[in-house]
Amino acid sequence: MTRVVWAIVAGAVLAQIAYPLASDASRDVVTVAVVLLLTAASLVHAAITRGPLWTVVLFASTAGLGLLSEVIGTATGFPFGSYFYATGRLGPEVVGVPAVVPLAWTAGFYPIWCAATFVLRRAGISGERRAFGRVLMVAVGMVGWDLYLDSQMVTDGQWTWTSGNAGLPGIPSIPYTNYLGWFAVALLMAIVVDRVGGLTESRRPRGRSMSDAAPLVLFLWTWLGSGFAHAFLLEGDEMRFSAVYGFCVMGVVGFPLVALWIRQPGKVTVKT
């Protein structure tokens, strides 16, 4: 199964590399492929290392709450601000929300969760302090990921903001309320995964040999690769600003991850 996970990870990376090279309808296909592959890599790895029940909690908390927040968001403007999705571009829709969108919440969440867990464990933080720190780091990391994601997808026309609220300097098309909403929703997801997922501890697989290297590689690839792509490969004036914002905010998790990995090399074991 280790080879299966790494094969899916490789497919996701190759699809992301193809994104800047594609255009029009082919880029839409690549966009969906990236999300599906990242989600598959996350769920398969989670099932192997943390168990099926924990994986169900992960998926229900991220894709489930993600879908609910998107449906409410497009209908009411809360909690992200007013926006709408382009129709007919990303496949089937659920109440006006492309079905692939809630999967993106899972795809982004799991690598950040694993990265935050790695940082706090290697830093020697345990118990409730680790739980609190991880929930906070995941929420911040998700905002950093969205600083890449939203700018990229808005530039590509996948969704459009109609909110009159101001945006960040250099990214006027996306209201600041979007990032506040992302923080709140991601925080709720992380709390549910931490508390409810923790109840599955005794039913997790024993004797597992697969490390967290795969999701950590996905995290680093997303953090560093997205920054590079936004800065140098993708068109759009806002991309240059999102490259800086995303790199710095996601770096709240990324910088200590790299530092600790270099200082304490060795097997990246699974331990929540």
Coordinates of C-alpha atoms in Angstrom, one line a residue:
M1 CA 0.0 0.0 0.0
T2 CA 3.0 2.3 0.5
R3 CA 3.6 2.2 -3.2
V4 CA 0.0 3.0 -3.9
V5 CA 0.1 6.1 -1.8
W6 CA 3.3 7.3 -3.4
A7 CA 1.9 6.6 -6.8
I8 CA -1.1 8.8 -6.1
V9 CA 1.2 11.5 -4.6
A10 CA 3.3 11.4 -7.8
G11 CA 0.1 11.7 -9.9
A12 CA -1.0 14.7 -7.9
V13 CA 2.4 16.5 -8.3
L14 CA 2.4 15.8 -12.0
A15 CA -1.1 17.2 -12.4
Q16 CA -0.1 20.3 -10.5
I17 CA 2.9 20.7 -12.8
A18 CA 0.6 20.4 -15.8
Y19 CA -1.7 23.1 -14.5
P20 CA 0.3 26.1 -15.7
L21 CA 0.8 24.4 -19.1
A22 CA -2.9 23.8 -19.7
S23 CA -5.6 26.3 -20.8
D24 CA -9.4 26.6 -21.2
A25 CA -11.3 23.3 -20.8
S26 CA -8.1 21.3 -20.4
R27 CA -7.2 23.4 -17.4
D28 CA -10.6 22.6 -15.8
V29 CA -9.9 18.9 -16.2
V30 CA -6.5 19.3 -14.6
T31 CA -8.0 21.3 -11.8
V32 CA -10.4 18.5 -11.0
A33 CA -7.7 15.9 -11.4
V34 CA -5.5 17.7 -8.9
V35 CA -8.2 17.8 -6.2
L36 CA -9.2 14.2 -6.7
L37 CA -5.6 12.9 -6.6
L38 CA -4.8 15.0 -3.5
T39 CA -7.9 13.8 -1.8
A40 CA -7.3 10.2 -2.6
A41 CA -3.7 10.4 -1.4
S42 CA -4.9 11.9 1.9
L43 CA -7.7 9.4 2.5
V44 CA -5.7 6.3 1.6
H45 CA -2.7 7.4 3.7
A46 CA -5.0 8.3 6.6
A47 CA -6.8 4.9 6.4
I48 CA -3.5 3.0 6.5
T49 CA -1.8 5.0 9.3
R50 CA -4.7 6.2 11.4
G51 CA -7.4 3.7 10.7
P52 CA -10.7 3.7 8.8
L53 CA -12.8 5.3 11.6
W54 CA -10.4 8.2 12.0
T55 CA -10.5 8.6 8.2
V56 CA -14.3 8.7 8.2
V57 CA -14.1 11.5 10.9
L58 CA -11.6 13.3 8.7
F59 CA -13.7 13.2 5.6
A60 CA -17.0 14.0 7.3
S61 CA -15.4 16.9 9.2
T62 CA -13.6 18.4 6.2
A63 CA -15.7 17.6 3.1
G64 CA -18.9 17.6 5.1
L65 CA -18.4 20.9 6.9
G66 CA -16.8 22.3 3.8
L67 CA -19.8 21.5 1.7
L68 CA -22.1 23.0 4.3
S69 CA -20.1 26.2 4.6
E70 CA -20.0 26.6 0.8
V71 CA -23.7 26.0 0.4
I72 CA -24.5 28.5 3.2
G73 CA -21.8 30.9 1.8
T74 CA -23.1 31.0 -1.7
A75 CA -26.7 31.4 -0.5
T76 CA -26.1 34.0 2.3
G77 CA -22.6 35.5 1.9
F78 CA -21.7 34.1 5.4
P79 CA -19.1 33.3 6.5
F80 CA -16.8 34.2 3.6
G81 CA -18.6 37.1 1.8
S82 CA -20.7 37.1 -1.3
Y83 CA -19.5 35.0 -4.2
F84 CA -20.7 32.6 -6.9
Y85 CA -19.2 29.7 -8.8
A86 CA -18.9 29.4 -12.6
T87 CA -21.3 26.8 -13.9
G88 CA -20.4 23.8 -16.0
R89 CA -16.7 23.9 -15.5
L90 CA -15.8 21.7 -12.5
G91 CA -18.2 18.9 -13.0
P92 CA -21.4 18.0 -11.1
E93 CA -22.8 20.5 -8.6
V94 CA -24.6 20.3 -5.2
V95 CA -26.9 23.2 -4.7
G96 CA -24.8 25.4 -6.9
V97 CA -21.5 24.2 -5.5
P98 CA -19.2 22.0 -7.6
A99 CA -19.0 18.6 -5.9
V100 CA -15.2 18.8 -6.2
V101 CA -15.0 21.9 -3.9
P102 CA -15.7 20.2 -0.6
L103 CA -13.1 17.5 -1.5
A104 CA -10.6 20.4 -1.8
W105 CA -11.1 21.0 1.9
T106 CA -10.0 17.5 2.7
A107 CA -7.1 17.7 0.2
G108 CA -5.7 20.8 1.9
F109 CA -6.5 19.9 5.5
Y110 CA -4.8 16.5 5.9
P111 CA -1.2 17.5 4.8
I112 CA -1.4 20.5 7.1
W113 CA -2.7 18.4 10.0
C114 CA 0.2 16.0 9.5
A115 CA 2.7 18.8 9.3
A116 CA 1.4 20.5 12.4
T117 CA 1.5 17.2 14.2
F118 CA 5.1 16.6 13.2
V119 CA 6.2 20.1 14.3
L120 CA 4.6 19.9 17.7
R121 CA 5.7 16.3 18.4
R122 CA 9.3 17.1 17.4
A123 CA 9.2 20.2 19.6
G124 CA 8.4 18.0 22.5
I125 CA 4.9 19.4 23.1
S126 CA 2.3 16.9 24.3
G127 CA -1.2 16.6 25.8
E128 CA -3.7 19.4 25.7
R129 CA -1.0 21.9 24.7
R130 CA -0.3 19.8 21.5
A131 CA -4.0 19.6 20.8
F132 CA -4.5 23.3 21.2
G133 CA -1.4 24.2 19.2
R134 CA -2.3 21.8 16.4
V135 CA -5.8 23.1 16.0
L136 CA -4.5 26.7 15.8
M137 CA -1.7 25.9 13.4
V138 CA -4.0 23.9 11.1
A139 CA -6.5 26.8 11.0
V140 CA -3.7 29.3 10.2
G141 CA -2.1 26.9 7.6
M142 CA -5.5 26.5 5.9
V143 CA -5.8 30.3 5.5
G144 CA -2.3 30.3 4.0
W145 CA -3.3 27.6 1.5
D146 CA -6.4 29.6 0.6
L147 CA -4.3 32.7 0.0
Y148 CA -2.9 30.6 -2.9
L149 CA -6.1 28.8 -3.9
D150 CA -8.5 31.7 -4.0
S151 CA -6.3 34.0 -6.0
Q152 CA -5.5 31.2 -8.5
M153 CA -9.1 30.1 -9.0
V154 CA -10.5 33.7 -9.1
T155 CA -8.0 34.6 -11.8
D156 CA -9.0 31.5 -13.7
G157 CA -12.7 32.5 -13.4
Q158 CA -13.8 29.5 -11.3
W159 CA -15.6 31.7 -8.9
T160 CA -16.3 35.4 -8.6
W161 CA -16.6 37.7 -5.5
T162 CA -19.5 40.2 -5.4
S163 CA -18.8 41.4 -1.8
G164 CA -18.1 45.1 -1.5
N165 CA -15.6 44.5 1.4
A166 CA -12.0 45.5 0.9
G167 CA -9.4 43.0 0.1
L168 CA -5.7 42.6 1.0
P169 CA -3.2 45.0 -0.6
G170 CA -2.6 43.7 -4.1
I171 CA -5.5 41.3 -4.0
P172 CA -8.6 43.6 -4.2
S173 CA -10.8 41.0 -5.9
I174 CA -11.1 38.9 -2.8
P175 CA -12.6 40.4 0.4
Y176 CA -10.8 40.1 3.7
T177 CA -13.9 38.4 5.1
N178 CA -13.0 35.3 3.1
Y179 CA -9.9 34.7 5.1
L180 CA -11.7 35.2 8.4
G181 CA -14.3 32.7 7.2
W182 CA -11.7 30.2 6.2
F183 CA -10.0 30.5 9.6
A184 CA -13.3 30.0 11.5
V185 CA -14.4 27.0 9.4
A186 CA -10.9 25.4 9.4
L187 CA -10.7 25.9 13.2
L188 CA -14.0 24.1 13.6
M189 CA -12.9 21.2 11.4
A190 CA -9.6 20.9 13.4
I191 CA -11.5 20.8 16.7
V192 CA -13.8 18.1 15.4
V193 CA -11.0 16.0 14.0
D194 CA -9.0 16.4 17.2
R195 CA -11.9 15.5 19.6
V196 CA -13.9 13.0 17.7
G197 CA -10.9 11.5 15.9
G198 CA -9.2 11.0 19.2
L199 CA -12.1 8.7 20.3
T200 CA -10.9 6.2 17.6
E201 CA -7.5 5.9 19.1
S202 CA -8.0 2.4 20.5
R203 CA -9.2 1.1 17.1
R204 CA -6.3 2.3 15.0
P205 CA -4.2 -0.2 13.2
R206 CA -1.3 -1.7 15.1
G207 CA 2.2 -2.5 13.7
R208 CA 1.9 0.0 10.9
S209 CA 5.1 0.7 9.1
M210 CA 4.2 3.6 6.9
S211 CA 5.4 7.0 7.9
D212 CA 3.9 10.5 7.4
A213 CA 6.5 11.3 4.8
A214 CA 3.9 11.3 1.9
P215 CA 1.6 14.0 3.4
L216 CA 4.6 16.0 4.5
V217 CA 6.0 16.0 1.0
L218 CA 2.5 17.1 -0.2
F219 CA 2.5 19.9 2.3
L220 CA 6.0 21.1 1.3
W221 CA 5.2 20.8 -2.4
T222 CA 2.0 22.8 -2.0
W223 CA 3.7 25.5 0.1
L224 CA 6.8 25.9 -1.9
G225 CA 5.5 24.9 -5.3
S226 CA 2.5 27.2 -5.2
G227 CA 4.7 30.1 -4.1
F228 CA 7.0 29.5 -7.1
A229 CA 4.1 29.0 -9.5
H230 CA 2.3 32.2 -8.4
A231 CA 5.5 34.2 -8.5
F232 CA 6.8 33.1 -11.9
L233 CA 4.5 30.8 -13.8
L234 CA 0.9 31.9 -13.6
E235 CA -0.5 35.0 -15.2
G236 CA -2.3 37.7 -13.3
D237 CA -1.1 40.7 -11.3
E238 CA -2.7 39.3 -8.1
M239 CA -0.6 36.2 -8.3
R240 CA 2.6 38.0 -7.4
F241 CA 1.0 39.2 -4.1
S242 CA -0.6 35.9 -3.3
A243 CA 2.8 34.2 -3.7
V244 CA 4.1 36.3 -0.8
Y245 CA 1.0 36.1 1.4
G246 CA 0.6 32.4 0.9
F247 CA 4.3 31.7 1.5
C248 CA 4.4 33.7 4.7
V249 CA 1.1 32.5 6.3
M250 CA 1.6 28.8 5.3
G251 CA 5.1 29.3 6.5
V252 CA 3.8 29.4 10.1
V253 CA 3.7 25.6 9.7
G254 CA 6.3 25.3 7.0
F255 CA 9.3 27.1 8.5
P256 CA 9.3 25.1 11.8
L257 CA 8.7 21.9 9.8
V258 CA 11.8 22.4 7.7
A259 CA 13.9 23.5 10.7
L260 CA 12.9 20.5 12.8
W261 CA 13.2 18.0 10.0
I262 CA 16.8 19.2 9.3
R263 CA 17.8 19.3 13.0
Q264 CA 16.2 16.0 13.8
P265 CA 16.4 13.7 10.7
G266 CA 15.0 10.3 10.9
K267 CA 11.8 8.3 10.2
V268 CA 8.7 10.4 10.2
T269 CA 6.6 8.3 12.5
V270 CA 2.8 8.5 12.9
K271 CA 1.8 9.8 16.3
T272 CA -1.1 12.1 17.1

